[in-house]
Every structure is written in structure tokens, then in C-alpha cells.
Amino acid sequence: MAQTGSGKTAAFSLPLLNNLDPELKAPQILVLAPTRELAVQVAEAMTDFSKHMRGVNVVALYGGQRYDVQLRALRQGPQIVVGTPGRLLDHLKRGTLDLSKLSGLVLDEADEMLRMGFIEDVETIMAQIPEGHQTALFSATMPEAIRRITRRFMKEPQEVRIQSSVTTRPDISQSYWTVWGMRKNEALVRFLEAEDFDAAIIFVRTKNATLEVAEALERSGYNSAALNGDMNQALREQTLERLKDGRLDILIATDVAARGLDVERISLVVNYDIPMDSESYVHRIGRTGRAGRAGRALLFVENRERRLLRNIERTMKLTIPEVELPNAELLGKRRLEKFAAKVQQQLESSDLDQYRALLAKIQPTEEGEELDLETLAAALLKMAQGERTLIVPPDAPMRPKREFRDRDDRGPRDRNDRGPRTDRGDREDRPRRERRDVGDMQLYRIEVGRDDGVEVRHIVGAIANEGDISSRYIGNIKLFASHSTIELPKGMPGEVLQHFTRTRILNKPMNMQLLGDAQPHSGNERRGGGRSFGGERREGVVVLAANVVKVAVVMVVVSAVSVVKAVRRVVTTPPVVVVSAVMRNPR
């Protein structure tokens, strides 16, 4: 077990190459990689390692490349084959890949192959390999599914753990910014201006986001490009080549598309969208600071994503410091520094004499007016500044940032802990809210229990944050040894349930499943206060679709006396419409 960038490729390549027979024109080493990019990278590395071994050939087999190209390479009898599970399995079925002489098998980034759904293909491939070969498995994490593979296909395997390079390397500077007061695209441009970097990767969650962010950066004058799974292989390779040779400075990519990418120029990683699990964050920031080089990692965190930030910090055993958004004063200073550097570069040029002669030909529009060279220089400076003005207008005043306290930091809190009503201001005019018995609830099972260290507050926090469902609409929660049950309003949309299935609590997926209708409870028993998501009460539900449907339920229970007051208020008061996209614990 070792993290990204710790030298795993050399660790398995060099010993296997030492035992290779160059005279045998048949695959002797097989390396399985989760993505095309990683397969190409490993193939290039092994080609470089074996360049002084006469007669040794390496071939990369991956989807997106023409079959005739791969078939020609296989007919030449390569000793080393590197490929993705899907394409390797296809060649095995076609009979175009012979593994009968195999002596070494490597599973690189095994946990990522599991996450991408390739693990069944991996098992099928391993089942077709004859006995007598050596197997090496490399992974940043060791889920149970990966351990099952080791028990099934490996004989008395020895586990070697390399301490996380991320927690021990001080040369990766990490920080996060709380998204507040400015859209992420605008903030991203500010951070890019303020940071010193050679090349950067910006990680987003979706393919559409790669295009949107790339377009926004292009409008701001940055040399950027998107990298996602919809690009054909030729275009992907061309984009990566541009990044390597300096023709491209910023790459906007998804986790899968950037898997295995190793470009020495990358000194900045921006997590535009926070990853849903800690392992992905580790892989992301591993794109910079590789092989001991200094790197910088920045994370954008929205308030509702603080729980994910805390999970990352717990996994990495460190506290990531918060940074402020670069202000107008800092931007002006940075722009002036960069402009001054360009001027200094021109001052060192040897052909300035011909431009001095041009200065004499520049005359003022009015006759008799003397030309002040300082004024002329100021005019030329104004012309040369381009779209990024050197004089940045001051920022507009922002409303104070709302202080966010994690649910985990607050701990469990009873409603009685809020103090007497007199301590909470004058609220006699407000209708007193009643807790009423809730009808239609459904019972769900989640695969996290007491043995995992989970508490009720963890479950409530996950449901409230990931589904934007107020905690008052969450019913009874029961903890068992290996699982828990939770009651939620009936008719929860399938998209929300699917999202909850992938949601992690204490770094373990919930895998939520519907068990059926919940049993009715007595009125004085503590319930979540939720309503059905369907039927006559659906008018109080707001459904937002933004990759994952998020649900916010607004309920107001009014007594008969309060209704009369409300009617009187309507007669004398203009109507006010309040639209709430996300409400947490509405009072």
C-alpha cells in the first residue's frame, strides 16, 4: 500500500525486468491499469527502464485506440503488455492475447479499478492466467473487495505499507477557501492571478464542468483546456502533450480523466469541486509535488461541504488551514509585479535603439505642445496593460461571512439546551410551533453501525448535508453492530436515494436500502417531524436538480388562533414571497 507519486512504477518494473527473457517473444509481464492515461504512462516508463535491454518490446492496450494498431504490435511478440481491464479482456476473448508464458502480473491502482467498476473484469482476467507466475498488487487503500482478490489469487501474500507521502511531505502546501461572496469561477481567476505556478490542474466533478470552467478561463485570458472522458484518444494525447511542452498552462479535468497523469510542470492543484471521499483528494493532490518537487493544493469548500473537509482532515491526520479570497489590493500588486517583470525582460533586449528612434516621431496633436516622456510612458503603460487593468477598483463591501460550526464539533444538542425563552429575544408575537405526529414514513437500512464508531449525530449530519433535508424531518434512528436503520419521509425521490447510497459516513459508504413502511409511533415519541414527499402535501417540497436532486421540505404548523392573526396581517401587509433553495432547521 502506497500513495500516488511514491515510485510504485519503478518498484515493480525494475525487479520484473531483471527476470525477463528478451529472447522469448511472448508476453511475460502483464500490468493492469484503471485508465488509458495510466496505462500509457506505465508503458512509457517501462520502455524507458528497458531501453538498454536489446529486443525488449512494450505495448499498451486500451480502449479508444484502433484494433489494427494493437494487433500489429501484438504480432511482434512484445514481452511486456500494459492495458486497461476492458480492452485486455476483449483481446483474451478474441484470442489475440496469449498469456501462457506469463511470469509476472501487476495490478496498479487496484482501489481505483474497484471504484470504477472494473473489479469483475480483473477477476476474470486473473482466472485465465496459468499458475506459476508472481502477482503484485499496488493500491493507495485496501478495501475488503481488494483483500478478497488477494486471498483468492495470491499465495501467502506479504503486505507492505508505505507511510502516506501526503502526511509526511512538507513540500505540498495545502489550504482551503470557504465559498462565500463570489461565484467560484470569479474566485478561481483571482486565485490563479495570486498564485505562482508553472502549470495547474483544476479538478471538477462532471464532464460539463470541465468545459464550463475551461471556457470561463479562456475568457479571462488563460491558456487552458478541458480533459474528460468524452474526448477521443488522439485529442486527449494531444492535450497532454501540449501541457507537457508548455503550450498549455491549465488543465480542467475529472478524477477519472486525470488518473495516472504525471507532468513535471504541474505545481498547483485546485479542487474546484471537493471530492466525495478522502482517497480521491489524496490522488488529486498527488498530481503536484511528485518525486519530492514542491507543490501547492487549494480546495474550494461550500458550507454544506464542511463535513467532507473534516473527513479529509481526519484521514490525513492534519488540519488544512483556511485562506481568504485575494482582494483587489493584492491583485493590483500581483499584476504590477508581473508587468514589471515583463518590462525588465524588454529592458535587457538588444534592439531598443530602433524603438528609441520611434519616440522622436511621436508628436502631440497640438502644435507647440511639448512632449513629456513621462506622460508618454504613462500613456503607453495604459495601452500595454491589456484586459487586466493595473489599477484594480476596490472590492464592493460584502456582508459578513456566516460562521459555520460543524455538526461534529457541536455534538448532540437537546432543544432544552437553548435556554429559556426570555434569553432568545421578544418572540411573543410569533405563533407557537407545535410538534405534530407525522404520518407516512419509510424505514431504510444503512451499512454503518456501532462497530464503525458511528453515532446518531453522524447519520443526521450526513442526511441533512447531502440531501438538504432538515434534521426535524428525520425519524427514529437505531444503531446495530454492523448497520443502522433510519426513518425518512415516504416518497423520497430515487435520485436522492441513489446519492445517499454513495454518501460516506466516517469514510464508509452508507449503501442505503429501502426496507419498507415504518411502524406507526405514539404521538409523544420523538420523531423527525417530516411529511410525505408525495400526495396532498407535496406543495411544500422544493426539488432542485443539479447533478444530484436535493430536497428541502418547508412545513409550518399554525394553530386556529394563529390563522386568524395571519389573515388580519395579509389585509394590511403587502405580500412577501420567500424562496428557499436550501433550508436547514427552519425555525
GROMACS .gro file of C-alpha atoms in nm, residues 37-482:
model
  446
   37GLU     CA    1  -0.366   0.766  -1.925
   38LEU     CA    2  -0.212   0.549  -1.655
   39ALA     CA    3  -0.162   0.260  -1.898
   40VAL     CA    4   0.024   0.488  -2.141
   41GLN     CA    5   0.228   0.636  -1.857
   42VAL     CA    6   0.333   0.295  -1.723
   43ALA     CA    7   0.415   0.171  -2.074
   44GLU     CA    8   0.633   0.477  -2.137
   45ALA     CA    9   0.810   0.429  -1.803
   46MET     CA   10   0.880   0.059  -1.867
   47THR     CA   11   1.002   0.144  -2.218
   48ASP     CA   12   1.243   0.392  -2.064
   49PHE     CA   13   1.356   0.143  -1.798
   50SER     CA   14   1.425  -0.125  -2.063
   51LYS     CA   15   1.582   0.097  -2.331
   52HIS     CA   16   1.924  -0.067  -2.281
   53MET     CA   17   1.779  -0.421  -2.299
   54ARG     CA   18   1.807  -0.529  -2.660
   55GLY     CA   19   1.500  -0.693  -2.813
   56VAL     CA   20   1.251  -0.595  -2.539
   57ASN     CA   21   0.918  -0.452  -2.662
   58VAL     CA   22   0.637  -0.288  -2.466
   59VAL     CA   23   0.278  -0.249  -2.588
   60ALA     CA   24  -0.011  -0.056  -2.435
   61LEU     CA   25  -0.365  -0.190  -2.492
   62TYR     CA   26  -0.653   0.041  -2.408
   63GLY     CA   27  -0.992   0.146  -2.536
   64GLY     CA   28  -1.014   0.425  -2.789
   65GLN     CA   29  -0.719   0.303  -2.994
   66ARG     CA   30  -0.773   0.121  -3.324
   67TYR     CA   31  -0.758  -0.258  -3.311
   68ASP     CA   32  -0.536  -0.289  -3.619
   69VAL     CA   33  -0.266  -0.083  -3.446
   70GLN     CA   34  -0.278  -0.306  -3.140
   71LEU     CA   35  -0.291  -0.629  -3.341
   72ARG     CA   36   0.023  -0.529  -3.534
   73ALA     CA   37   0.201  -0.459  -3.207
   74LEU     CA   38   0.093  -0.795  -3.060
   75ARG     CA   39   0.215  -0.985  -3.367
   76GLN     CA   40   0.566  -0.851  -3.300
   77GLY     CA   41   0.578  -1.055  -2.979
   78PRO     CA   42   0.606  -0.795  -2.701
   79GLN     CA   43   0.738  -0.920  -2.370
   80ILE     CA   44   0.554  -0.651  -2.170
   81VAL     CA   45   0.183  -0.573  -2.201
   82VAL     CA   46   0.020  -0.282  -2.018
   83GLY     CA   47  -0.354  -0.229  -2.053
   84THR     CA   48  -0.693  -0.147  -1.914
   85PRO     CA   49  -0.915  -0.436  -1.797
   86GLY     CA   50  -1.184  -0.391  -2.063
   87ARG     CA   51  -0.953  -0.396  -2.364
   88LEU     CA   52  -0.735  -0.676  -2.222
   89LEU     CA   53  -1.042  -0.892  -2.164
   90ASP     CA   54  -1.157  -0.820  -2.519
   91HIS     CA   55  -0.825  -0.938  -2.663
   92LEU     CA   56  -0.839  -1.253  -2.449
   93LYS     CA   57  -1.187  -1.332  -2.582
   94ARG     CA   58  -1.071  -1.273  -2.939
   95GLY     CA   59  -0.770  -1.499  -2.887
   96THR     CA   60  -0.528  -1.222  -2.987
   97LEU     CA   61  -0.352  -1.210  -2.649
   98ASP     CA   62  -0.162  -1.517  -2.527
   99LEU     CA   63  -0.072  -1.520  -2.158
  100SER     CA   64   0.055  -1.878  -2.140
  101LYS     CA   65   0.417  -1.763  -2.087
  102LEU     CA   66   0.333  -1.501  -1.827
  103SER     CA   67   0.573  -1.481  -1.532
  104GLY     CA   68   0.468  -1.154  -1.367
  105LEU     CA   69   0.130  -0.985  -1.308
  106VAL     CA   70   0.084  -0.636  -1.164
  107LEU     CA   71  -0.241  -0.471  -1.054
  108ASP     CA   72  -0.168  -0.098  -1.038
  109GLU     CA   73  -0.412   0.137  -0.860
  110ALA     CA   74  -0.629  -0.159  -0.757
  111ASP     CA   75  -0.859   0.053  -0.541
  112GLU     CA   76  -0.933   0.280  -0.835
  113MET     CA   77  -1.024  -0.019  -1.053
  114LEU     CA   78  -1.267  -0.121  -0.780
  115ARG     CA   79  -1.417   0.228  -0.762
  116MET     CA   80  -1.460   0.243  -1.141
  117GLY     CA   81  -1.638  -0.093  -1.152
  118PHE     CA   82  -1.363  -0.294  -1.324
  119ILE     CA   83  -1.306  -0.543  -1.046
  120GLU     CA   84  -1.511  -0.821  -1.209
  121ASP     CA   85  -1.310  -0.786  -1.532
  122VAL     CA   86  -0.992  -0.802  -1.326
  123GLU     CA   87  -1.103  -1.126  -1.160
  124THR     CA   88  -1.196  -1.275  -1.499
  125ILE     CA   89  -0.852  -1.192  -1.639
  126MET     CA   90  -0.670  -1.331  -1.335
  127ALA     CA   91  -0.871  -1.653  -1.355
  128GLN     CA   92  -0.739  -1.714  -1.710
  129ILE     CA   93  -0.372  -1.674  -1.620
  130PRO     CA   94  -0.185  -2.003  -1.566
  131GLU     CA   95  -0.036  -2.080  -1.226
  132GLY     CA   96   0.330  -2.030  -1.152
  133HIS     CA   97   0.351  -1.654  -1.201
  134GLN     CA   98   0.429  -1.382  -0.948
  135THR     CA   99   0.149  -1.136  -0.862
  136ALA     CA  100   0.199  -0.787  -0.719
  137LEU     CA  101  -0.090  -0.562  -0.618
  138PHE     CA  102  -0.044  -0.189  -0.559
  139SER     CA  103  -0.311   0.027  -0.403
  140ALA     CA  104  -0.342   0.350  -0.205
  141THR     CA  105  -0.615   0.190   0.009
  142MET     CA  106  -0.717  -0.168   0.083
  143PRO     CA  107  -1.096  -0.216   0.070
  144GLU     CA  108  -1.243  -0.556   0.153
  145ALA     CA  109  -1.311  -0.637  -0.215
  146ILE     CA  110  -0.939  -0.596  -0.289
  147ARG     CA  111  -0.847  -0.818   0.005
  148ARG     CA  112  -1.076  -1.088  -0.135
  149ILE     CA  113  -0.873  -1.085  -0.455
  150THR     CA  114  -0.551  -1.128  -0.260
  151ARG     CA  115  -0.696  -1.425  -0.072
  152ARG     CA  116  -0.829  -1.587  -0.390
  153PHE     CA  117  -0.544  -1.537  -0.636
  154MET     CA  118  -0.230  -1.486  -0.426
  155LYS     CA  119  -0.037  -1.739  -0.219
  156GLU     CA  120   0.062  -1.620   0.127
  157PRO     CA  121   0.089  -1.255   0.018
  158GLN     CA  122   0.306  -1.020   0.219
  159GLU     CA  123   0.159  -0.676   0.283
  160VAL     CA  124   0.396  -0.380   0.271
  161ARG     CA  125   0.269  -0.040   0.379
  162ILE     CA  126   0.444   0.280   0.278
  163GLN     CA  127   0.356   0.571   0.503
  164SER     CA  128   0.141   0.828   0.327
  165SER     CA  129   0.367   1.070   0.145
  166VAL     CA  130   0.098   1.335   0.174
  167THR     CA  131   0.111   1.345   0.552
  168THR     CA  132   0.491   1.332   0.569
  169ARG     CA  133   0.590   1.562   0.281
  170PRO     CA  134   0.602   1.928   0.380
  171ASP     CA  135   0.657   2.036   0.019
  172ILE     CA  136   0.283   2.019  -0.065
  173SER     CA  137   0.126   2.332   0.078
  174GLN     CA  138  -0.246   2.278   0.133
  175SER     CA  139  -0.522   2.526   0.213
  176TYR     CA  140  -0.894   2.574   0.156
  177TRP     CA  141  -1.123   2.865   0.078
  178THR     CA  142  -1.482   2.882   0.201
  179VAL     CA  143  -1.701   2.971  -0.096
  180TRP     CA  144  -1.858   3.299   0.007
  181GLY     CA  145  -1.948   3.632  -0.150
  182MET     CA  146  -1.833   3.544  -0.501
  183ARG     CA  147  -1.901   3.280  -0.763
  184LYS     CA  148  -1.644   3.004  -0.789
  185ASN     CA  149  -1.539   3.095  -1.143
  186GLU     CA  150  -1.463   3.453  -1.043
  187ALA     CA  151  -1.281   3.338  -0.731
  188LEU     CA  152  -1.080   3.087  -0.933
  189VAL     CA  153  -0.949   3.362  -1.162
  190ARG     CA  154  -0.843   3.564  -0.858
  191PHE     CA  155  -0.656   3.273  -0.702
  192LEU     CA  156  -0.481   3.195  -1.030
  193GLU     CA  157  -0.365   3.556  -1.051
  194ALA     CA  158  -0.239   3.549  -0.693
  195GLU     CA  159  -0.060   3.212  -0.715
  196ASP     CA  160   0.284   3.149  -0.863
  197PHE     CA  161   0.263   2.835  -1.074
  198ASP     CA  162   0.411   2.687  -1.388
  199ALA     CA  163   0.117   2.461  -1.478
  200ALA     CA  164  -0.203   2.376  -1.293
  201ILE     CA  165  -0.477   2.113  -1.283
  202ILE     CA  166  -0.828   2.211  -1.177
  203PHE     CA  167  -1.043   1.918  -1.063
  204VAL     CA  168  -1.419   1.922  -1.113
  205ARG     CA  169  -1.685   1.653  -1.067
  206THR     CA  170  -1.854   1.642  -1.407
  207LYS     CA  171  -1.765   1.645  -1.775
  208ASN     CA  172  -1.984   1.951  -1.834
  209ALA     CA  173  -1.798   2.138  -1.562
  210THR     CA  174  -1.465   2.080  -1.739
  211LEU     CA  175  -1.598   2.263  -2.044
  212GLU     CA  176  -1.766   2.542  -1.846
  213VAL     CA  177  -1.459   2.620  -1.634
  214ALA     CA  178  -1.226   2.597  -1.936
  215GLU     CA  179  -1.446   2.843  -2.125
  216ALA     CA  180  -1.451   3.084  -1.830
  217LEU     CA  181  -1.072   3.075  -1.802
  218GLU     CA  182  -1.028   3.126  -2.176
  219ARG     CA  183  -1.245   3.438  -2.150
  220SER     CA  184  -1.014   3.561  -1.874
  221GLY     CA  185  -0.710   3.517  -2.095
  222TYR     CA  186  -0.574   3.188  -1.961
  223ASN     CA  187  -0.432   2.918  -2.186
  224SER     CA  188  -0.649   2.630  -2.066
  225ALA     CA  189  -0.818   2.313  -2.193
  226ALA     CA  190  -1.064   2.050  -2.071
  227LEU     CA  191  -0.981   1.683  -2.021
  228ASN     CA  192  -1.274   1.444  -1.986
  229GLY     CA  193  -1.394   1.101  -2.090
  230ASP     CA  194  -1.583   1.227  -2.396
  231MET     CA  195  -1.262   1.322  -2.578
  232ASN     CA  196  -1.123   1.075  -2.829
  233GLN     CA  197  -0.784   0.930  -2.751
  234ALA     CA  198  -0.595   1.129  -3.014
  235LEU     CA  199  -0.725   1.458  -2.875
  236ARG     CA  200  -0.653   1.352  -2.517
  237GLU     CA  201  -0.294   1.264  -2.600
  238GLN     CA  202  -0.253   1.589  -2.792
  239THR     CA  203  -0.385   1.788  -2.494
  240LEU     CA  204  -0.146   1.617  -2.252
  241GLU     CA  205   0.145   1.674  -2.489
  242ARG     CA  206   0.063   2.046  -2.502
  243LEU     CA  207   0.063   2.053  -2.121
  244LYS     CA  208   0.399   1.880  -2.102
  245ASP     CA  209   0.581   2.102  -2.353
  246GLY     CA  210   0.444   2.433  -2.220
  247ARG     CA  211   0.191   2.519  -2.490
  248LEU     CA  212  -0.086   2.468  -2.233
  249ASP     CA  213  -0.080   2.602  -1.877
  250ILE     CA  214  -0.407   2.494  -1.713
  251LEU     CA  215  -0.592   2.163  -1.741
  252ILE     CA  216  -0.950   2.123  -1.616
  253ALA     CA  217  -1.016   1.754  -1.556
  254THR     CA  218  -1.232   1.497  -1.383
  255ASP     CA  219  -1.080   1.241  -1.146
  256VAL     CA  220  -1.103   0.957  -1.395
  257ALA     CA  221  -0.959   1.153  -1.688
  258ALA     CA  222  -0.655   1.268  -1.487
  259ARG     CA  223  -0.583   0.929  -1.332
  260GLY     CA  224  -0.215   0.840  -1.360
  261LEU     CA  225  -0.120   1.176  -1.507
  262ASP     CA  226   0.238   1.277  -1.423
  263VAL     CA  227   0.359   1.609  -1.564
  264GLU     CA  228   0.664   1.769  -1.406
  265ARG     CA  229   0.542   2.122  -1.477
  266ILE     CA  230   0.236   2.090  -1.253
  267SER     CA  231   0.293   2.293  -0.938
  268LEU     CA  232  -0.067   2.382  -0.850
  269VAL     CA  233  -0.378   2.168  -0.797
  270VAL     CA  234  -0.714   2.338  -0.743
  271ASN     CA  235  -1.001   2.127  -0.610
  272TYR     CA  236  -1.278   2.335  -0.768
  273ASP     CA  237  -1.529   2.072  -0.652
  274ILE     CA  238  -1.446   1.896  -0.328
  275PRO     CA  239  -1.418   1.517  -0.376
  276MET     CA  240  -1.676   1.296  -0.209
  277ASP     CA  241  -1.413   1.075  -0.044
  278SER     CA  242  -1.073   1.130   0.112
  279GLU     CA  243  -0.893   0.888  -0.120
  280SER     CA  244  -0.982   1.096  -0.425
  281TYR     CA  245  -0.839   1.404  -0.256
  282VAL     CA  246  -0.514   1.220  -0.191
  283HIS     CA  247  -0.496   1.115  -0.555
  284ARG     CA  248  -0.573   1.468  -0.673
  285ILE     CA  249  -0.306   1.650  -0.479
  286GLY     CA  250  -0.066   1.372  -0.579
  287ARG     CA  251  -0.057   1.534  -0.925
  288THR     CA  252   0.172   1.801  -0.777
  289GLY     CA  253   0.474   1.769  -0.554
  290ARG     CA  254   0.566   1.437  -0.716
  291ALA     CA  255   0.911   1.287  -0.662
  292GLY     CA  256   0.994   1.546  -0.397
  293ARG     CA  257   0.906   1.855  -0.603
  294ALA     CA  258   0.733   2.141  -0.424
  295GLY     CA  259   0.360   2.174  -0.486
  296ARG     CA  260   0.053   2.372  -0.389
  297ALA     CA  261  -0.301   2.242  -0.335
  298LEU     CA  262  -0.610   2.461  -0.295
  299LEU     CA  263  -0.958   2.336  -0.202
  300PHE     CA  264  -1.290   2.515  -0.255
  301VAL     CA  265  -1.538   2.426   0.022
  302GLU     CA  266  -1.900   2.533   0.047
  303ASN     CA  267  -2.059   2.550   0.391
  304ARG     CA  268  -2.269   2.240   0.329
  305GLU     CA  269  -1.948   2.051   0.237
  306ARG     CA  270  -1.763   2.111   0.564
  307ARG     CA  271  -1.828   1.753   0.669
  308LEU     CA  272  -1.630   1.631   0.367
  309LEU     CA  273  -1.345   1.862   0.463
  310ARG     CA  274  -1.338   1.718   0.814
  311ASN     CA  275  -1.331   1.364   0.674
  312ILE     CA  276  -1.028   1.457   0.462
  313GLU     CA  277  -0.851   1.608   0.761
  314ARG     CA  278  -0.920   1.301   0.974
  315THR     CA  279  -0.788   1.069   0.703
  316MET     CA  280  -0.472   1.273   0.650
  317LYS     CA  281  -0.427   1.342   1.022
  318LEU     CA  282  -0.373   1.714   0.970
  319THR     CA  283  -0.563   2.041   0.981
  320ILE     CA  284  -0.587   2.221   0.648
  321PRO     CA  285  -0.561   2.598   0.703
  322GLU     CA  286  -0.820   2.837   0.561
  323VAL     CA  287  -0.721   3.122   0.328
  324GLU     CA  288  -0.902   3.440   0.235
  325LEU     CA  289  -1.003   3.534  -0.117
  326PRO     CA  290  -0.735   3.756  -0.278
  327ASN     CA  291  -0.861   4.115  -0.253
  328ALA     CA  292  -0.833   4.398  -0.505
  329GLU     CA  293  -0.521   4.540  -0.340
  330LEU     CA  294  -0.337   4.208  -0.368
  331LEU     CA  295  -0.449   4.159  -0.728
  332GLY     CA  296  -0.321   4.505  -0.822
  333LYS     CA  297   0.012   4.431  -0.657
  334ARG     CA  298   0.048   4.096  -0.834
  335ARG     CA  299  -0.043   4.243  -1.173
  336LEU     CA  300   0.210   4.521  -1.131
  337GLU     CA  301   0.482   4.272  -1.032
  338LYS     CA  302   0.417   4.059  -1.340
  339PHE     CA  303   0.407   4.365  -1.566
  340ALA     CA  304   0.732   4.497  -1.416
  341ALA     CA  305   0.896   4.159  -1.483
  342LYS     CA  306   0.795   4.183  -1.849
  343VAL     CA  307   0.930   4.538  -1.870
  344GLN     CA  308   1.259   4.426  -1.715
  345GLN     CA  309   1.280   4.148  -1.972
  346GLN     CA  310   1.242   4.404  -2.253
  347LEU     CA  311   1.500   4.635  -2.095
  348GLU     CA  312   1.752   4.355  -2.132
  349SER     CA  313   1.676   4.334  -2.504
  350SER     CA  314   1.943   4.448  -2.751
  351ASP     CA  315   1.717   4.608  -3.013
  352LEU     CA  316   1.578   4.900  -2.811
  353ASP     CA  317   1.772   5.161  -3.013
  354GLN     CA  318   1.534   5.138  -3.309
  355TYR     CA  319   1.241   5.193  -3.074
  356ARG     CA  320   1.410   5.499  -2.924
  357ALA     CA  321   1.415   5.646  -3.273
  358LEU     CA  322   1.040   5.594  -3.296
  359LEU     CA  323   0.985   5.802  -2.982
  360ALA     CA  324   1.107   6.113  -3.166
  361LYS     CA  325   0.839   6.063  -3.430
  362ILE     CA  326   0.556   6.057  -3.179
  363GLN     CA  327   0.432   6.416  -3.161
  364PRO     CA  328   0.145   6.568  -2.965
  365THR     CA  329  -0.171   6.652  -3.154
  366GLU     CA  330  -0.147   7.026  -3.080
  367GLU     CA  331   0.141   7.226  -3.230
  368GLY     CA  332   0.374   7.391  -2.987
  369GLU     CA  333   0.291   7.146  -2.710
  370GLU     CA  334   0.599   6.982  -2.562
  371LEU     CA  335   0.606   6.605  -2.534
  372ASP     CA  336   0.667   6.490  -2.178
  373LEU     CA  337   0.835   6.148  -2.192
  374GLU     CA  338   0.692   6.057  -1.852
  375THR     CA  339   0.342   6.135  -1.976
  376LEU     CA  340   0.413   5.935  -2.292
  377ALA     CA  341   0.534   5.641  -2.083
  378ALA     CA  342   0.216   5.657  -1.875
  379ALA     CA  343   0.003   5.655  -2.191
  380LEU     CA  344   0.195   5.357  -2.331
  381LEU     CA  345   0.162   5.182  -1.994
  382LYS     CA  346  -0.214   5.227  -2.004
  383MET     CA  347  -0.224   5.087  -2.358
  384ALA     CA  348   0.001   4.791  -2.274
  385GLN     CA  349  -0.187   4.674  -1.966
  386GLY     CA  350  -0.440   4.482  -2.174
  387GLU     CA  351  -0.765   4.346  -2.032
  388ARG     CA  352  -0.623   4.303  -1.681
  389THR     CA  353  -0.602   4.662  -1.568
  390LEU     CA  354  -0.311   4.751  -1.341
  391ILE     CA  355  -0.537   4.974  -1.133
  392VAL     CA  356  -0.790   4.739  -0.977
  393PRO     CA  357  -1.104   4.905  -0.841
  394PRO     CA  358  -1.167   4.834  -0.471
  395ASP     CA  359  -1.393   4.546  -0.381
  396ALA     CA  360  -1.753   4.619  -0.300
  397PRO     CA  361  -1.832   4.566   0.069
  398MET     CA  362  -1.951   4.212   0.141
  399ARG     CA  363  -2.196   4.105   0.404
  400PRO     CA  364  -2.027   3.932   0.698
  401LYS     CA  365  -1.949   3.568   0.646
  402ARG     CA  366  -2.181   3.337   0.835
  403GLU     CA  367  -1.982   3.143   1.089
  404PHE     CA  368  -2.020   2.773   1.028
  405ARG     CA  369  -1.998   2.516   1.303
  406ASP     CA  370  -1.968   2.152   1.213
  407ARG     CA  371  -2.228   1.915   1.345
  408ASP     CA  372  -1.944   1.701   1.471
  409ASP     CA  373  -1.798   2.000   1.657
  410ARG     CA  374  -2.130   2.091   1.817
  411GLY     CA  375  -2.207   1.745   1.944
  412PRO     CA  376  -2.557   1.628   2.029
  413ARG     CA  377  -2.784   1.906   2.149
  414ASP     CA  378  -3.126   1.885   2.302
  415ARG     CA  379  -3.385   2.152   2.235
  416ASN     CA  380  -3.385   2.232   2.610
  417ASP     CA  381  -3.017   2.333   2.584
  418ARG     CA  382  -3.122   2.651   2.406
  419GLY     CA  383  -3.208   2.828   2.730
  420PRO     CA  384  -3.529   2.990   2.848
  421ARG     CA  385  -3.746   3.179   2.603
  422THR     CA  386  -3.661   3.512   2.769
  423ASP     CA  387  -3.298   3.460   2.664
  424ARG     CA  388  -3.396   3.434   2.299
  425GLY     CA  389  -3.546   3.778   2.250
  426ASP     CA  390  -3.901   3.906   2.229
  427ARG     CA  391  -4.098   3.646   2.033
  428GLU     CA  392  -4.445   3.670   2.184
  429ASP     CA  393  -4.590   3.782   1.851
  430ARG     CA  394  -4.484   3.463   1.678
  431PRO     CA  395  -4.724   3.170   1.658
  432ARG     CA  396  -4.606   2.890   1.883
  433ARG     CA  397  -4.490   2.596   1.675
  434GLU     CA  398  -4.644   2.262   1.764
  435ARG     CA  399  -4.488   1.924   1.712
  436ARG     CA  400  -4.743   1.703   1.548
  437ASP     CA  401  -4.740   1.333   1.481
  438VAL     CA  402  -4.612   1.254   1.134
  439GLY     CA  403  -4.780   1.001   0.911
  440ASP     CA  404  -4.613   0.822   0.623
  441MET     CA  405  -4.253   0.738   0.699
  442GLN     CA  406  -4.038   0.466   0.546
  443LEU     CA  407  -3.762   0.260   0.703
  444TYR     CA  408  -3.417   0.246   0.543
  445ARG     CA  409  -3.108   0.041   0.623
  446ILE     CA  410  -2.755   0.180   0.601
  447GLU     CA  411  -2.440  -0.032   0.622
  448VAL     CA  412  -2.275   0.167   0.902
  449GLY     CA  413  -2.309   0.064   1.266
  450ARG     CA  414  -2.168   0.087   1.616
  451ASP     CA  415  -1.863  -0.119   1.524
  452ASP     CA  416  -1.768   0.157   1.278
  453GLY     CA  417  -1.777   0.416   1.556
  454VAL     CA  418  -2.087   0.586   1.419
  455GLU     CA  419  -2.320   0.791   1.635
  456VAL     CA  420  -2.668   0.923   1.568
  457ARG     CA  421  -2.532   1.273   1.509
  458HIS     CA  422  -2.309   1.143   1.229
  459ILE     CA  423  -2.609   0.994   1.047
  460VAL     CA  424  -2.823   1.302   1.097
  461GLY     CA  425  -2.542   1.524   0.972
  462ALA     CA  426  -2.487   1.314   0.660
  463ILE     CA  427  -2.858   1.303   0.569
  464ALA     CA  428  -2.907   1.673   0.635
  465ASN     CA  429  -2.597   1.784   0.445
  466GLU     CA  430  -2.611   1.551   0.147
  467GLY     CA  431  -2.987   1.566   0.091
  468ASP     CA  432  -3.053   1.914   0.225
  469ILE     CA  433  -3.321   1.763   0.450
  470SER     CA  434  -3.372   1.937   0.781
  471SER     CA  435  -3.298   1.719   1.082
  472ARG     CA  436  -3.656   1.772   1.205
  473TYR     CA  437  -3.778   1.558   0.914
  474ILE     CA  438  -3.560   1.263   1.013
  475GLY     CA  439  -3.739   0.995   1.213
  476ASN     CA  440  -3.614   0.729   1.453
  477ILE     CA  441  -3.256   0.606   1.414
  478LYS     CA  442  -3.147   0.272   1.561
  479LEU     CA  443  -2.783   0.163   1.579
  480PHE     CA  444  -2.683  -0.203   1.548
  481ALA     CA  445  -2.340  -0.365   1.542
  482SER     CA  446  -2.281  -0.361   1.165
   0.00000   0.00000   0.00000
